[in-house]
Amino acid sequence: MHQLLLLSSLWLLAAPPASSIFQRPTGSPAPPRPQYLLEPLHTTVHTQRGATATLPCVLRALPSNYRVKWSKVEPANYRESIIIITNGLYHKNYGPLSPRVRLRHSHRYDASLTITDVALEDEGRYRCQLVNGLEDESISLTLHLEGVVFPYQPRNGRYKFNYHEAKRACEQQDSRLATYQQLYKAWTEGLDWCNAGWILDGTVHYPIINSREPCGGRLLLPGVRSYGTRDKQRDRFDAFCFTSALQGSQVYFIRGHLNFKEAGQACRNHGAAIAKVGQLYSAWKFSQLDRCDGGWLADGSVRYPITTPRQRCGGLPDPGVRSFGFPSQELRTYGTYCFTGQ
């Protein structure tokens, strides 16, 4: 009995204090901090122009004194533009998207962003950021519009646009300057164009499927050739524009021997407008518009869309929108393509 008591006393003397038993050993990793933002199942949201789209951002729990900030990464300058900030109770909208965005807020943990009447410029990368003291979290999502890229040059020939003029020209044709990702995707789908053009980030490229002498030589592999970043004010090239389908819209052809002015009036007589180049490309791509007839468009050019290539419709082996260029606007030879939509 005395021996047992002695052993117990020795153990108590040798044992570390109770508080030190639960202390983390020096150098051991800290316990993981809680992850408040759920990783989305899909990081790309597909939508159409004119539709309503929701980018998901859901919290696991509500930390104290938190804010959620939505922003968009602008491809032209790689800066983030704030869209909306909320603390769960109140929110504030910012920037040009302000009238068309809201928080879905289907439950208390939901900070998802809803965009109404989706526009071409809405495509891109978005960030949902939880601002919570010293350690923030964020998730990135991409809003993707199915679209089509087309090269564009003005009436007075190739290589006439500086960057700002190219941007404005695309916008006038119901489109916008394409991003590099959009141009690259178009190249993988068959876009082959020898003339270099501006894209949204201020760089200049041209996509080649069939290597040939006038387009860099036969020895260069196919690809998206690059001129790199150019002077936006002084340097002059064509433009690569991007457009997408618009819900509820239609492009159709009116047959006739019309000059340019008569073509516009013919469309107005039907309660429509003469179609823009981007609208014709969209109808060709998404509505499979296929006609052998050349028709006037709003920029004064004459074009026709071919989805099923055949010998009597230009003879080219690939689908596409063919062009007769910019004939005299007094010429009474063509019909017209009209556009109705929102």
PDB file of N, CA and C in Angstrom, residues 48-54 97-102 113-119 122:
ATOM      1  N   GLN A  48     -28.002  33.204 -72.821  1.00  0.00           N
ATOM      2  CA  GLN A  48     -28.207  33.865 -74.096  1.00  0.00           C
ATOM      3  C   GLN A  48     -28.404  35.353 -73.877  1.00  0.00           C
ATOM      4  N   ARG A  49     -28.133  36.108 -74.928  1.00  0.00           N
ATOM      5  CA  ARG A  49     -28.389  37.543 -74.864  1.00  0.00           C
ATOM      6  C   ARG A  49     -29.889  37.781 -74.666  1.00  0.00           C
ATOM      7  N   GLY A  50     -30.223  38.704 -73.762  1.00  0.00           N
ATOM      8  CA  GLY A  50     -31.619  39.011 -73.477  1.00  0.00           C
ATOM      9  C   GLY A  50     -32.230  38.159 -72.392  1.00  0.00           C
ATOM     10  N   ALA A  51     -31.509  37.104 -71.954  1.00  0.00           N
ATOM     11  CA  ALA A  51     -32.043  36.198 -70.924  1.00  0.00           C
ATOM     12  C   ALA A  51     -31.704  36.728 -69.532  1.00  0.00           C
ATOM     13  N   THR A  52     -32.145  35.992 -68.509  1.00  0.00           N
ATOM     14  CA  THR A  52     -31.773  36.262 -67.116  1.00  0.00           C
ATOM     15  C   THR A  52     -30.850  35.146 -66.653  1.00  0.00           C
ATOM     16  N   ALA A  53     -29.722  35.504 -66.066  1.00  0.00           N
ATOM     17  CA  ALA A  53     -28.729  34.513 -65.632  1.00  0.00           C
ATOM     18  C   ALA A  53     -28.378  34.741 -64.163  1.00  0.00           C
ATOM     19  N   THR A  54     -28.106  33.646 -63.456  1.00  0.00           N
ATOM     20  CA  THR A  54     -27.728  33.735 -62.047  1.00  0.00           C
ATOM     21  C   THR A  54     -26.379  33.072 -61.835  1.00  0.00           C
ATOM     22  N   LEU A  97     -23.675  48.086 -64.681  1.00  0.00           N
ATOM     23  CA  LEU A  97     -24.558  46.932 -64.508  1.00  0.00           C
ATOM     24  C   LEU A  97     -25.653  47.181 -63.465  1.00  0.00           C
ATOM     25  N   SER A  98     -25.533  48.259 -62.728  1.00  0.00           N
ATOM     26  CA  SER A  98     -26.392  48.518 -61.575  1.00  0.00           C
ATOM     27  C   SER A  98     -27.888  48.330 -61.840  1.00  0.00           C
ATOM     28  N   PRO A  99     -28.436  48.853 -62.953  1.00  0.00           N
ATOM     29  CA  PRO A  99     -29.887  48.719 -63.144  1.00  0.00           C
ATOM     30  C   PRO A  99     -30.345  47.288 -63.431  1.00  0.00           C
ATOM     31  N   ARG A 100     -29.404  46.406 -63.804  1.00  0.00           N
ATOM     32  CA  ARG A 100     -29.803  45.061 -64.243  1.00  0.00           C
ATOM     33  C   ARG A 100     -29.358  43.943 -63.308  1.00  0.00           C
ATOM     34  N   VAL A 101     -28.849  44.275 -62.131  1.00  0.00           N
ATOM     35  CA  VAL A 101     -28.389  43.226 -61.211  1.00  0.00           C
ATOM     36  C   VAL A 101     -29.131  43.305 -59.884  1.00  0.00           C
ATOM     37  N   ARG A 102     -29.249  42.136 -59.254  1.00  0.00           N
ATOM     38  CA  ARG A 102     -29.821  42.043 -57.914  1.00  0.00           C
ATOM     39  C   ARG A 102     -29.282  40.771 -57.274  1.00  0.00           C
ATOM     40  N   LEU A 113     -25.704  36.199 -57.550  1.00  0.00           N
ATOM     41  CA  LEU A 113     -25.936  37.407 -58.342  1.00  0.00           C
ATOM     42  C   LEU A 113     -26.805  37.077 -59.550  1.00  0.00           C
ATOM     43  N   THR A 114     -27.897  37.815 -59.713  1.00  0.00           N
ATOM     44  CA  THR A 114     -28.786  37.646 -60.862  1.00  0.00           C
ATOM     45  C   THR A 114     -28.646  38.841 -61.794  1.00  0.00           C
ATOM     46  N   ILE A 115     -28.426  38.557 -63.090  1.00  0.00           N
ATOM     47  CA  ILE A 115     -28.305  39.586 -64.122  1.00  0.00           C
ATOM     48  C   ILE A 115     -29.487  39.437 -65.067  1.00  0.00           C
ATOM     49  N   THR A 116     -30.250  40.497 -65.250  1.00  0.00           N
ATOM     50  CA  THR A 116     -31.384  40.465 -66.167  1.00  0.00           C
ATOM     51  C   THR A 116     -30.996  41.074 -67.510  1.00  0.00           C
ATOM     52  N   ASP A 117     -31.729  40.671 -68.551  1.00  0.00           N
ATOM     53  CA  ASP A 117     -31.518  41.203 -69.900  1.00  0.00           C
ATOM     54  C   ASP A 117     -30.032  41.171 -70.273  1.00  0.00           C
ATOM     55  N   VAL A 118     -29.449  39.978 -70.233  1.00  0.00           N
ATOM     56  CA  VAL A 118     -28.008  39.800 -70.441  1.00  0.00           C
ATOM     57  C   VAL A 118     -27.574  40.428 -71.770  1.00  0.00           C
ATOM     58  N   ALA A 119     -26.494  41.207 -71.722  1.00  0.00           N
ATOM     59  CA  ALA A 119     -25.964  41.898 -72.899  1.00  0.00           C
ATOM     60  C   ALA A 119     -24.623  41.291 -73.302  1.00  0.00           C
ATOM     61  N   ASP A 122     -21.721  41.626 -70.966  1.00  0.00           N
ATOM     62  CA  ASP A 122     -21.791  40.945 -69.670  1.00  0.00           C
ATOM     63  C   ASP A 122     -20.937  39.682 -69.641  1.00  0.00           C
TER      64      ASP A 122
END
